[in-house]
Amino acid sequence: MERLTGAGVSECALEARLLLGLATGASQAQILSGLRRELNATERERLLSLVRRRCAREPLAYLRGSQEFYGLEFCVDRNVLIPRPETELLVAFAIDLLRGGASTVFADVGTGSGCVAVSVAITVPQARAVATDVSRYAARVARANAERHRVSERVLVVVGDLLSAVRPRSLDLVLSNPPYIATSDVSGLQAEVRDWEPRIALDGGEDGLSIVRRLAREARHALKRDGRLALEVALGQGRSVAKELSESGYGHIGTLRDLAGIERVVHGMLA
């Protein structure tokens, strides 16, 4: 625990228990009640390796190789952004929009682990998804998660830049958690994010909105009439993203706030 503290890791006691669990396979209940045996040589070496990696500020999700999202477990590695609770609002929006309707096709742009596309597909069985990512390594993780959750027949994962792989006027909905951090702000991020998560999934250009602008334009050609675009945004970006959507020709623009009251999703309808 002292090594974790010295490395600047917060909540060291909790993290030490989690690392011990990963090394030994013991449950947290067993660890809290006290392990009544010595660690064997393999477990000791595994624990030391995990501590070294965590002291280098590698995120716990990468050490585990998985992260929970929307009540589901997703495989993750350094090629994909770690799923976060705030993105569940984007999923909830899509489910509310698509549930109960006829067969629909939606895109998840910059799919990463595939957590958005897979979560929606599981909950809305009549929906089919095109999950795109510019990284073939991220696409590999997304395919594995679609197979893991048995929706690979309805979640097509393709490698491509934004919506370049999608046919015109083929989509009812476009979802994305795009890179939205301004380039100058990336260096100030928490070490676990800055040094380990893929920069391509974080850096949104000079003002954080370069990908948003491109996607708003491309989605106009990929969406059917009255199709919708919904984007996760950063703290303080809601008004700017709504303006970008309006200037790109979208109407009925709205925002959704997360549990902290932050405008987290901006959506609009193709006019």
Tab-separated table of C-alpha atoms in Angstrom, residues 6-138:
chain	number	residue	atom	x	y	z
A	6	GLY	CA	4.096	7.029	-3.034
A	7	ALA	CA	3.044	6.733	-6.658
A	8	GLY	CA	0.138	9.126	-6.101
A	9	VAL	CA	-2.608	6.510	-6.380
A	10	SER	CA	-5.762	7.563	-4.540
A	11	GLU	CA	-7.803	5.249	-2.289
A	12	CYS	CA	-4.768	3.065	-1.739
A	13	ALA	CA	-6.366	0.725	0.802
A	14	LEU	CA	-9.196	-0.128	-1.556
A	15	GLU	CA	-6.901	-0.525	-4.521
A	16	ALA	CA	-4.518	-2.746	-2.566
A	17	ARG	CA	-7.418	-5.093	-1.820
A	18	LEU	CA	-8.499	-5.074	-5.457
A	19	LEU	CA	-4.988	-5.910	-6.620
A	20	LEU	CA	-4.742	-8.710	-4.082
A	21	GLY	CA	-8.006	-10.100	-5.397
A	22	LEU	CA	-6.730	-9.976	-8.985
A	23	ALA	CA	-3.513	-11.735	-7.974
A	24	THR	CA	-5.133	-14.517	-5.946
A	25	GLY	CA	-8.617	-14.882	-7.406
A	26	ALA	CA	-10.069	-14.277	-3.946
A	27	SER	CA	-13.297	-12.327	-3.543
A	28	GLN	CA	-13.327	-8.959	-1.807
A	29	ALA	CA	-15.360	-10.526	1.013
A	30	GLN	CA	-12.614	-13.089	1.543
A	31	ILE	CA	-9.933	-10.402	1.519
A	32	LEU	CA	-11.846	-8.173	3.953
A	33	SER	CA	-12.267	-11.094	6.339
A	34	GLY	CA	-8.556	-11.845	6.002
A	35	LEU	CA	-6.856	-14.402	3.808
A	36	ARG	CA	-5.950	-17.338	6.014
A	37	ARG	CA	-3.082	-18.610	3.925
A	38	GLU	CA	0.230	-17.509	2.521
A	39	LEU	CA	0.444	-16.443	-1.091
A	40	ASN	CA	2.207	-18.975	-3.272
A	41	ALA	CA	5.127	-17.984	-5.493
A	42	THR	CA	2.962	-17.456	-8.567
A	43	GLU	CA	0.503	-15.252	-6.670
A	44	ARG	CA	3.310	-13.200	-5.119
A	45	GLU	CA	4.887	-12.558	-8.506
A	46	ARG	CA	1.502	-11.705	-9.993
A	47	LEU	CA	0.789	-9.265	-7.175
A	48	LEU	CA	4.187	-7.566	-7.523
A	49	SER	CA	3.602	-7.182	-11.277
A	50	LEU	CA	0.166	-5.672	-10.708
A	51	VAL	CA	1.512	-3.248	-8.099
A	52	ARG	CA	4.317	-2.151	-10.441
A	53	ARG	CA	1.824	-1.542	-13.233
A	54	ARG	CA	-0.565	0.349	-10.970
A	55	CYS	CA	2.282	2.467	-9.593
A	56	ALA	CA	2.975	3.426	-13.201
A	57	ARG	CA	-0.654	4.654	-13.103
A	58	GLU	CA	-1.995	2.016	-15.477
A	59	PRO	CA	-5.784	2.036	-14.929
A	60	LEU	CA	-7.385	-0.763	-12.952
A	61	ALA	CA	-9.666	-1.575	-15.867
A	62	TYR	CA	-6.652	-2.436	-18.017
A	63	LEU	CA	-5.195	-4.546	-15.212
A	64	ARG	CA	-8.487	-6.431	-14.949
A	65	GLY	CA	-8.970	-6.534	-18.696
A	66	SER	CA	-12.610	-5.580	-18.257
A	67	GLN	CA	-14.965	-2.807	-17.170
A	68	GLU	CA	-18.642	-2.790	-16.195
A	69	PHE	CA	-20.958	-0.600	-18.254
A	70	TYR	CA	-24.745	-0.474	-18.307
A	71	GLY	CA	-24.843	-3.554	-16.075
A	72	LEU	CA	-22.684	-5.540	-18.511
A	73	GLU	CA	-19.034	-6.557	-18.481
A	74	PHE	CA	-16.861	-5.440	-21.400
A	75	CYS	CA	-13.364	-6.507	-22.354
A	76	VAL	CA	-10.971	-3.545	-22.544
A	77	ASP	CA	-7.316	-2.985	-23.300
A	78	ARG	CA	-5.073	-0.035	-24.108
A	79	ASN	CA	-6.522	0.234	-27.604
A	80	VAL	CA	-9.896	1.455	-26.342
A	81	LEU	CA	-11.259	4.134	-24.065
A	82	ILE	CA	-12.452	2.766	-20.728
A	83	PRO	CA	-16.283	2.891	-20.619
A	84	ARG	CA	-17.581	5.486	-18.167
A	85	PRO	CA	-20.915	5.882	-16.369
A	86	GLU	CA	-21.718	9.217	-18.038
A	87	THR	CA	-21.845	7.506	-21.434
A	88	GLU	CA	-24.769	5.411	-20.190
A	89	LEU	CA	-26.942	8.496	-20.755
A	90	LEU	CA	-26.246	8.220	-24.485
A	91	VAL	CA	-27.297	4.569	-24.379
A	92	ALA	CA	-30.483	5.397	-22.449
A	93	PHE	CA	-31.386	8.059	-25.031
A	94	ALA	CA	-30.984	5.584	-27.874
A	95	ILE	CA	-33.009	2.893	-26.118
A	96	ASP	CA	-35.871	5.306	-25.378
A	97	LEU	CA	-35.869	6.406	-29.014
A	98	LEU	CA	-35.669	2.958	-30.615
A	99	ARG	CA	-37.586	0.733	-28.211
A	100	GLY	CA	-41.026	-0.274	-29.413
A	101	GLY	CA	-40.424	0.865	-32.966
A	102	ALA	CA	-39.966	-1.074	-36.162
A	103	SER	CA	-36.645	-2.495	-37.284
A	104	THR	CA	-34.054	0.268	-37.129
A	105	VAL	CA	-30.412	0.727	-38.062
A	106	PHE	CA	-28.100	2.932	-36.037
A	107	ALA	CA	-24.401	3.744	-36.077
A	108	ASP	CA	-22.029	3.988	-33.137
A	109	VAL	CA	-19.172	6.150	-34.373
A	110	GLY	CA	-15.814	5.704	-32.671
A	111	THR	CA	-17.119	2.571	-31.040
A	112	GLY	CA	-13.974	1.672	-29.084
A	113	SER	CA	-14.919	-1.277	-26.877
A	114	GLY	CA	-18.333	-1.420	-28.540
A	115	CYS	CA	-20.062	-0.748	-25.224
A	116	VAL	CA	-22.635	1.673	-26.685
A	117	ALA	CA	-23.584	-0.401	-29.728
A	118	VAL	CA	-23.707	-3.670	-27.793
A	119	SER	CA	-25.713	-2.246	-24.878
A	120	VAL	CA	-28.333	-0.773	-27.213
A	121	ALA	CA	-28.512	-3.928	-29.339
A	122	ILE	CA	-29.054	-6.128	-26.284
A	123	THR	CA	-31.892	-3.968	-24.993
A	124	VAL	CA	-33.541	-3.281	-28.361
A	125	PRO	CA	-33.660	-6.657	-30.157
A	126	GLN	CA	-35.120	-5.245	-33.384
A	127	ALA	CA	-32.213	-2.811	-33.798
A	128	ARG	CA	-29.134	-3.400	-35.923
A	129	ALA	CA	-25.898	-1.461	-35.514
A	130	VAL	CA	-22.933	-0.389	-37.592
A	131	ALA	CA	-20.101	0.212	-35.148
A	132	THR	CA	-17.204	2.131	-36.724
A	133	ASP	CA	-13.713	2.907	-35.520
A	134	VAL	CA	-10.642	4.216	-37.277
A	135	SER	CA	-8.481	1.789	-35.270
A	136	ARG	CA	-8.432	-1.825	-36.375
A	137	TYR	CA	-7.208	-2.759	-32.884
A	138	ALA	CA	-10.218	-1.108	-31.272
